[in-house]
mmCIF file of C-alpha atoms in Angstrom:
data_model
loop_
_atom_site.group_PDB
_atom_site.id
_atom_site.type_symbol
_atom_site.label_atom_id
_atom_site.label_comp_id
_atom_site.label_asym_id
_atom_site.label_seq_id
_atom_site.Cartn_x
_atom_site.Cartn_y
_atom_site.Cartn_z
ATOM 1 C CA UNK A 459 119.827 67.963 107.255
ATOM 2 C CA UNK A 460 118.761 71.318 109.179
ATOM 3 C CA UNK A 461 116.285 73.727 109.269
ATOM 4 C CA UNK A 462 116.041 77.269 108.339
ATOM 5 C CA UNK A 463 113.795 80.507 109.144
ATOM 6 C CA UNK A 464 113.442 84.195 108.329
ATOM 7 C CA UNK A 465 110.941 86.433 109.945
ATOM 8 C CA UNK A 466 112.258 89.298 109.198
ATOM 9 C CA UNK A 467 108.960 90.729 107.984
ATOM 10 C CA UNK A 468 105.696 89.540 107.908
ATOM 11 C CA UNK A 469 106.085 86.760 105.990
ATOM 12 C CA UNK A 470 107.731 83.641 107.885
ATOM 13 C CA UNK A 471 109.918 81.268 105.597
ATOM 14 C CA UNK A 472 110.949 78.087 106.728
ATOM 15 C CA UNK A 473 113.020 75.399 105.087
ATOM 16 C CA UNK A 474 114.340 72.148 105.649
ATOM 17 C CA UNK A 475 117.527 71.779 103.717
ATOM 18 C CA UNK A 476 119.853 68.419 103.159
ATOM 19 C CA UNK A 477 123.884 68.495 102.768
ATOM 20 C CA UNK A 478 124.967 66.360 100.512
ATOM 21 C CA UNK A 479 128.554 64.625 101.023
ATOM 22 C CA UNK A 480 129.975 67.042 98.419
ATOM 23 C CA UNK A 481 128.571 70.012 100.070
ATOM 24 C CA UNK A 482 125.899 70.801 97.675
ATOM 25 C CA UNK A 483 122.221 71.668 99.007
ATOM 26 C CA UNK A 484 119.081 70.289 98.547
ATOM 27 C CA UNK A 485 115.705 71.765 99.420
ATOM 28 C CA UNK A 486 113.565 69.182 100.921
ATOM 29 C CA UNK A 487 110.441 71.448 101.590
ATOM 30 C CA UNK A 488 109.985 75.348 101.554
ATOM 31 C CA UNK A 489 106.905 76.746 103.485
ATOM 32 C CA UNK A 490 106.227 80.392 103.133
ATOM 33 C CA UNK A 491 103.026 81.959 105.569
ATOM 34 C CA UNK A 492 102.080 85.483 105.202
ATOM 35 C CA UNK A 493 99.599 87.541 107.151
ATOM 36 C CA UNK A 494 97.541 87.330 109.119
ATOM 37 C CA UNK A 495 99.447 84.702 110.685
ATOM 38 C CA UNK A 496 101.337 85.611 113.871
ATOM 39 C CA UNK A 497 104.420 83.942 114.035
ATOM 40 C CA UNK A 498 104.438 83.689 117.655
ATOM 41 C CA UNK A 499 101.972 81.242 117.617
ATOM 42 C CA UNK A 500 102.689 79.840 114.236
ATOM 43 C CA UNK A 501 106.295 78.859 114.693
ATOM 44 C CA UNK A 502 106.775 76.239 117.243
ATOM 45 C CA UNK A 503 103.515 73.967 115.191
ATOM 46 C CA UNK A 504 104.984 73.968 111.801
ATOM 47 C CA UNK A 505 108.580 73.687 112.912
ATOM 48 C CA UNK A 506 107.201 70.039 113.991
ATOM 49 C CA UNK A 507 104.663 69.414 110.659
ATOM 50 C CA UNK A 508 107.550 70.060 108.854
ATOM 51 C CA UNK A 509 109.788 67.679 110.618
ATOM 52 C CA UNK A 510 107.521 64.954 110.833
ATOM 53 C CA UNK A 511 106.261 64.764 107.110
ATOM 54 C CA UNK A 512 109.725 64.526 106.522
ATOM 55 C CA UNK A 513 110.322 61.763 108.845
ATOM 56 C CA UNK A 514 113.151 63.936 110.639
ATOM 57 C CA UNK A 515 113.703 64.969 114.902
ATOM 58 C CA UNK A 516 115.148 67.917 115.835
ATOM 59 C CA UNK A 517 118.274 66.361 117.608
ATOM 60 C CA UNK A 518 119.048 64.295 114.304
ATOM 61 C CA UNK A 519 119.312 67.832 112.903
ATOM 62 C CA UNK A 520 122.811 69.173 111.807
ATOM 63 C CA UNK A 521 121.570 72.885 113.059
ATOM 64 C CA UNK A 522 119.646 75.374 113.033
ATOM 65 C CA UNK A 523 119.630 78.891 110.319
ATOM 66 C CA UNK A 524 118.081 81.916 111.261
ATOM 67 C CA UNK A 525 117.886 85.018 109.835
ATOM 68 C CA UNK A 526 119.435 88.174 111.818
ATOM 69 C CA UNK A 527 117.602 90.932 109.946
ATOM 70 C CA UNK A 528 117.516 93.626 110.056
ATOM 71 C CA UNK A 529 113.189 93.809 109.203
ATOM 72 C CA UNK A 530 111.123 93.946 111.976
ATOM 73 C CA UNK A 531 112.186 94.004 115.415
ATOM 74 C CA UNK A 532 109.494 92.097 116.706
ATOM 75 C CA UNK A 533 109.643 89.464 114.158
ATOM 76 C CA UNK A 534 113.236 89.139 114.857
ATOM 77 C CA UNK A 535 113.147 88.619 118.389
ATOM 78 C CA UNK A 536 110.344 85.598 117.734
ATOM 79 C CA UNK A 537 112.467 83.911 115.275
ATOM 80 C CA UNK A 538 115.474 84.168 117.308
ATOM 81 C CA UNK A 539 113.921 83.376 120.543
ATOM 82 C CA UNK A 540 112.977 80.671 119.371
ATOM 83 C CA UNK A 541 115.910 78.826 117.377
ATOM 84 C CA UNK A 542 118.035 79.791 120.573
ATOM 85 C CA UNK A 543 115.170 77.940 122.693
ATOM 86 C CA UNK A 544 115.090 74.894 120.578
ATOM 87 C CA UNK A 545 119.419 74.739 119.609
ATOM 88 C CA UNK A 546 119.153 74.941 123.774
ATOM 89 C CA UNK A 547 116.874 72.165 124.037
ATOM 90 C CA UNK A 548 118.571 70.078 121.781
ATOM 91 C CA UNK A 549 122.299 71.030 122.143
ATOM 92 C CA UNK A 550 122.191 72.100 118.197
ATOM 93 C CA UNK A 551 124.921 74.882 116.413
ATOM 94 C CA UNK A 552 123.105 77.953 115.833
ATOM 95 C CA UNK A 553 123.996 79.749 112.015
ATOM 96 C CA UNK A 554 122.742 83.183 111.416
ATOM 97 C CA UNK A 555 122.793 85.502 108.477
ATOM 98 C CA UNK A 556 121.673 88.568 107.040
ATOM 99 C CA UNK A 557 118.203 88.672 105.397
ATOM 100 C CA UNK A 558 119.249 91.202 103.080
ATOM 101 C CA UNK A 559 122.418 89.445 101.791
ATOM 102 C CA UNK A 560 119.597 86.993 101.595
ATOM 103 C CA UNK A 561 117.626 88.874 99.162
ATOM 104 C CA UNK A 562 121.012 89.904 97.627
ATOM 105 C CA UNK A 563 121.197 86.280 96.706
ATOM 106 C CA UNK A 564 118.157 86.169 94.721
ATOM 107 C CA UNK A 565 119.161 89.153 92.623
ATOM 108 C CA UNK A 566 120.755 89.552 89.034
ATOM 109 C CA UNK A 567 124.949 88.516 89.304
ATOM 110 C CA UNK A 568 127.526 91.312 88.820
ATOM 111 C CA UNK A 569 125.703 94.585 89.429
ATOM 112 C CA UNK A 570 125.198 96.448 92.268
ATOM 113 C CA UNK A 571 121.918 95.045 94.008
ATOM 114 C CA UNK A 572 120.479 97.779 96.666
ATOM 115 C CA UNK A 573 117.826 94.965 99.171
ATOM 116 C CA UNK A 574 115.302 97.269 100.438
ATOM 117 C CA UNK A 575 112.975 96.339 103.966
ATOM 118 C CA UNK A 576 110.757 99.052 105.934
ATOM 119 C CA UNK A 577 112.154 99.893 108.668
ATOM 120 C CA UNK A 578 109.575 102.440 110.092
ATOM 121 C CA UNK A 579 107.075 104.633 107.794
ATOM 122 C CA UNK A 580 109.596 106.611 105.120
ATOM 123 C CA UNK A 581 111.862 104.819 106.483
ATOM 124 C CA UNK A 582 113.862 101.746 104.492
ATOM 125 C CA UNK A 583 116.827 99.878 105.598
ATOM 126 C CA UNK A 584 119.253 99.160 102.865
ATOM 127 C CA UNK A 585 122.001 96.637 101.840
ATOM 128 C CA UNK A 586 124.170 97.197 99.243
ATOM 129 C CA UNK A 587 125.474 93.699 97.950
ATOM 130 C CA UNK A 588 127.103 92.301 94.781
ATOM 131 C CA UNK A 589 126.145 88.627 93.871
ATOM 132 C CA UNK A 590 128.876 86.645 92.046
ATOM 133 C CA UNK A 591 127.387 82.698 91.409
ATOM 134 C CA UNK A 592 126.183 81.494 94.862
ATOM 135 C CA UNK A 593 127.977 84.001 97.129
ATOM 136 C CA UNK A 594 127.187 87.249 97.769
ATOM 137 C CA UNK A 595 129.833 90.395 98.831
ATOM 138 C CA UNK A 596 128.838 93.242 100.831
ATOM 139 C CA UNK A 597 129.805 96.846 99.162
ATOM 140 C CA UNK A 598 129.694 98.951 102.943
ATOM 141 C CA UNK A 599 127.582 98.266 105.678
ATOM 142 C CA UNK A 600 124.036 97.708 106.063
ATOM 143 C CA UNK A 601 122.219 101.323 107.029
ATOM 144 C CA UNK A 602 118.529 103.240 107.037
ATOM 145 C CA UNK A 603 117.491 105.550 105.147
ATOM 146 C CA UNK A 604 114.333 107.653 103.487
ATOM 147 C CA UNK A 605 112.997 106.467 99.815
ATOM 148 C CA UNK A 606 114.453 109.769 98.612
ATOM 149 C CA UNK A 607 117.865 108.638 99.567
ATOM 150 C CA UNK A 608 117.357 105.651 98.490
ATOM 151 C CA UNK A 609 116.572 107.312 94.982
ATOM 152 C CA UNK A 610 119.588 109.845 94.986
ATOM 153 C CA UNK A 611 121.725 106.759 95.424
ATOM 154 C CA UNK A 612 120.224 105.346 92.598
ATOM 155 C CA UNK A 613 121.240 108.111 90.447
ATOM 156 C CA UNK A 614 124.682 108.396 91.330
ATOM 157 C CA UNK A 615 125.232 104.203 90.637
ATOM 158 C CA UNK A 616 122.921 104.115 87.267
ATOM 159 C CA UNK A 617 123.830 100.376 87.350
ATOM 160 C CA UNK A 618 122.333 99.672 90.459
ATOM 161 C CA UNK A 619 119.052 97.956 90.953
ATOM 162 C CA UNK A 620 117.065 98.001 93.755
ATOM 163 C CA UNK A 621 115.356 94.775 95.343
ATOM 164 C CA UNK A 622 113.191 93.140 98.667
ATOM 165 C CA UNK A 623 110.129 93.182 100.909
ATOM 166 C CA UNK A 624 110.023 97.315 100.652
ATOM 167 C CA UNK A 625 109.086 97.281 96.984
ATOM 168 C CA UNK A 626 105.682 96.253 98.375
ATOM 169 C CA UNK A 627 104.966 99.577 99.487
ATOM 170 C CA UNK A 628 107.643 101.819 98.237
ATOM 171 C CA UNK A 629 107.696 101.002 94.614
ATOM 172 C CA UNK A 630 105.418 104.066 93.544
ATOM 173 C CA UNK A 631 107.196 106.540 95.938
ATOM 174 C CA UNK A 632 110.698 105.481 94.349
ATOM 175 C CA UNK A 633 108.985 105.809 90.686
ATOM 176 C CA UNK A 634 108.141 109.267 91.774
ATOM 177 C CA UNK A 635 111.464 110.540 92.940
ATOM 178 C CA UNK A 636 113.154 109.418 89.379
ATOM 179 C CA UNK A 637 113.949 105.865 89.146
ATOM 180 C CA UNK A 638 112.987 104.162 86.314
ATOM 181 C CA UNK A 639 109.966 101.130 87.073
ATOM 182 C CA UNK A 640 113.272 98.756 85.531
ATOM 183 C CA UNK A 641 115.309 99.603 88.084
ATOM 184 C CA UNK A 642 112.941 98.264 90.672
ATOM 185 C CA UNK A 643 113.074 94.451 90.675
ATOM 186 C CA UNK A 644 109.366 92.526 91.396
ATOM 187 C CA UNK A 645 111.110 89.770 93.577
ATOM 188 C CA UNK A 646 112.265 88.656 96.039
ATOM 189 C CA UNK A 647 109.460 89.638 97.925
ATOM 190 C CA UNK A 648 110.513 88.476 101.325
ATOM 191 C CA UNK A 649 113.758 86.726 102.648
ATOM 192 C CA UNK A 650 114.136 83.322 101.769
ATOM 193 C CA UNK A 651 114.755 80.647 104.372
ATOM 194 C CA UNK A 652 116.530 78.579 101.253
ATOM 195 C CA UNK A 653 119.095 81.565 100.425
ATOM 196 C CA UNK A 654 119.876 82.119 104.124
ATOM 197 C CA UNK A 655 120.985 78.515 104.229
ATOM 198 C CA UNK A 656 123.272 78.472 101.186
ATOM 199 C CA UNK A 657 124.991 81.957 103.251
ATOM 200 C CA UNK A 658 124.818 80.265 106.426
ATOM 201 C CA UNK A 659 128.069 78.941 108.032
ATOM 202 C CA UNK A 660 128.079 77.047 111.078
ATOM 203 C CA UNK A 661 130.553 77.305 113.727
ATOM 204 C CA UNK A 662 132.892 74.396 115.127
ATOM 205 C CA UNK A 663 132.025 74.440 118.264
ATOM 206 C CA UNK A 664 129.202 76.482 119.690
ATOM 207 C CA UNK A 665 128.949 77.365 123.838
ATOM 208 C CA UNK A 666 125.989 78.611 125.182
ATOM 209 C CA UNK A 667 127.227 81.817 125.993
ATOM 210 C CA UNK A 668 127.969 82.359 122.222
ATOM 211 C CA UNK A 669 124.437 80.892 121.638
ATOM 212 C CA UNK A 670 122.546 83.224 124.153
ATOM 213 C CA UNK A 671 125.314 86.345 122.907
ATOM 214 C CA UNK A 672 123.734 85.826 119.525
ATOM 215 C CA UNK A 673 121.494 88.866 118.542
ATOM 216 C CA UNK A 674 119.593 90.072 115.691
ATOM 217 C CA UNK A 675 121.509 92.866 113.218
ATOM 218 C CA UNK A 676 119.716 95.960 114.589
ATOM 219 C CA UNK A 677 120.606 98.818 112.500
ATOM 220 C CA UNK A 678 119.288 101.356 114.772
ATOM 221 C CA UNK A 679 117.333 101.749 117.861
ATOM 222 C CA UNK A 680 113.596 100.567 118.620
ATOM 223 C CA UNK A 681 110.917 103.458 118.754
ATOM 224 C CA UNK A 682 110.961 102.419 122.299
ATOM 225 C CA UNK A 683 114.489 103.250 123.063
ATOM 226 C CA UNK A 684 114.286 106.130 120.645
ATOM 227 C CA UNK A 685 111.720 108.117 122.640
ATOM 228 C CA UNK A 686 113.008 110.253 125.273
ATOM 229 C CA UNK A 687 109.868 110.125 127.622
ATOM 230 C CA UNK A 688 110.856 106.651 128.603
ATOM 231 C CA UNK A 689 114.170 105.757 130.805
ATOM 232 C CA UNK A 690 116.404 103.901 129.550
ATOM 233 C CA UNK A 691 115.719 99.764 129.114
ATOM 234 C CA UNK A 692 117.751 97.612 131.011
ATOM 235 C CA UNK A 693 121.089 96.241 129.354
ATOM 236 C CA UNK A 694 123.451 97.235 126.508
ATOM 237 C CA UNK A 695 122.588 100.337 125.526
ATOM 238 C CA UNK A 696 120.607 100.763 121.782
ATOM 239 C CA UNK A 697 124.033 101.899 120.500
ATOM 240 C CA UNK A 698 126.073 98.718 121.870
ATOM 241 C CA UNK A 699 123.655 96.981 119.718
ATOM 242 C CA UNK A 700 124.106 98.306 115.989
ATOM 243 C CA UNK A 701 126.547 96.795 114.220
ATOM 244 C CA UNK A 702 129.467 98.226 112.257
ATOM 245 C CA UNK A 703 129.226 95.998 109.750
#
């Protein structure tokens, strides 16, 4: 048994999930909280509702899923913060995976699947994935980019469809730069805690260093680090941070 979370946008998902001896997954219980709801100070009281109507502890846990993004940076930080602060706590392995390939997941098999989240205003993150039974392949790395990007990519891959949390809000500015309202998927609507844990992988061994090493999939810099009226924050620089792939 373990437990899994994604709050890579607004909406927290949180599962508790059950290996059986031949691998296969059950879902025991999938809670999904939107807004209003801060996750700050929603996480840490469900985590333990949803334990204890299940009758589980953390430390009988096999680990701990979490979902590295990228979404919202703030979001992200609270849900890993917090799944390093309990594995810590409880000596537990610590899985991550990507909440788009999450999405991806979710999607139709065998055609290119384009998981959309905002990253800023006009500006969407992308992953471009291929889904093939219950795995899902990346087609090049995970990048940002404006809704009329997004479109002309569209065009040029008329088999892709495009997927995620951004259709929320960007579904009517991608129907007016030319793709067609078929194109644009109406779910997922938000990374689910249940797909990250049929990606998720957990190490053999796990040290704390690798634990406290582990950091969301930042796919460019904060507004924070972005502006240059501020010095620079303390440790790696933004660019240290974003991932190749």
């Amino acid at each position: 048994m373990f437990l899994s979370l994604d709050t890579s946008t607004l909406t927290l998902s949180l599962a508790l999930v059950e290996r059986a001896p031949d691998g296969a997954l059950r879902t025991l219980e999938h809670v999904v909280v939107g807004p209003p709801r801060k996750q700050s100070e929603l996480l840490p009281g469900i985590v333990g509702e949803l334990l204890e109507r299940h009758g589980a502890t953390l430390p009988a846990l096999e680990g701990l899923v979490v979902g590295l993004g990228p979404g919202s940076f703030t979001g992200l930080r609270i849900g890993l913060a917090t799944v390093k602060s309990l594995a810590y706590a409880t000596k537990l392995k610590v899985a991550g995976a990507s909440s788009l390939a999450a999405v991806a997941l979710e999607g139709p098999e065998g055609v290119p699947l384009y998981c959309l989240a905002v990253a800023r205003k006009d500006d969407l993150y992308l992953g471009a994935y291929v889904r093939q039974g219950g795995t899902v392949e990346p087609l090049e790395p995970e990048t940002a980019m404006s809704p009329a990007e997004v479109a002309a990519r569209m065009a040029a891959e008329p088999r892709a469809v495009a997927l995620g949390p951004a259709l929320v809000d960007y579904r009517a500015a991608l129907e007016s730069q030319g793709v067609a309202p078929h194109r644009l998927l109406a779910a997922p609507a938000f990374p689910s805690a249940v797909a990250l844990a049929q990606l998720a992988r957990f190490p053999e061994a796990q040290s704390l260093d690798a634990l406290f090493a582990m950091e969301p999939h930042y796919v460019r810099a904060s507004e924070p680090e972005r502006n240059p009226k501020f010095p620079p924050l303390p440790g790696p620089a933004p660019t240290a941070r974003l991932k190749e792939d």
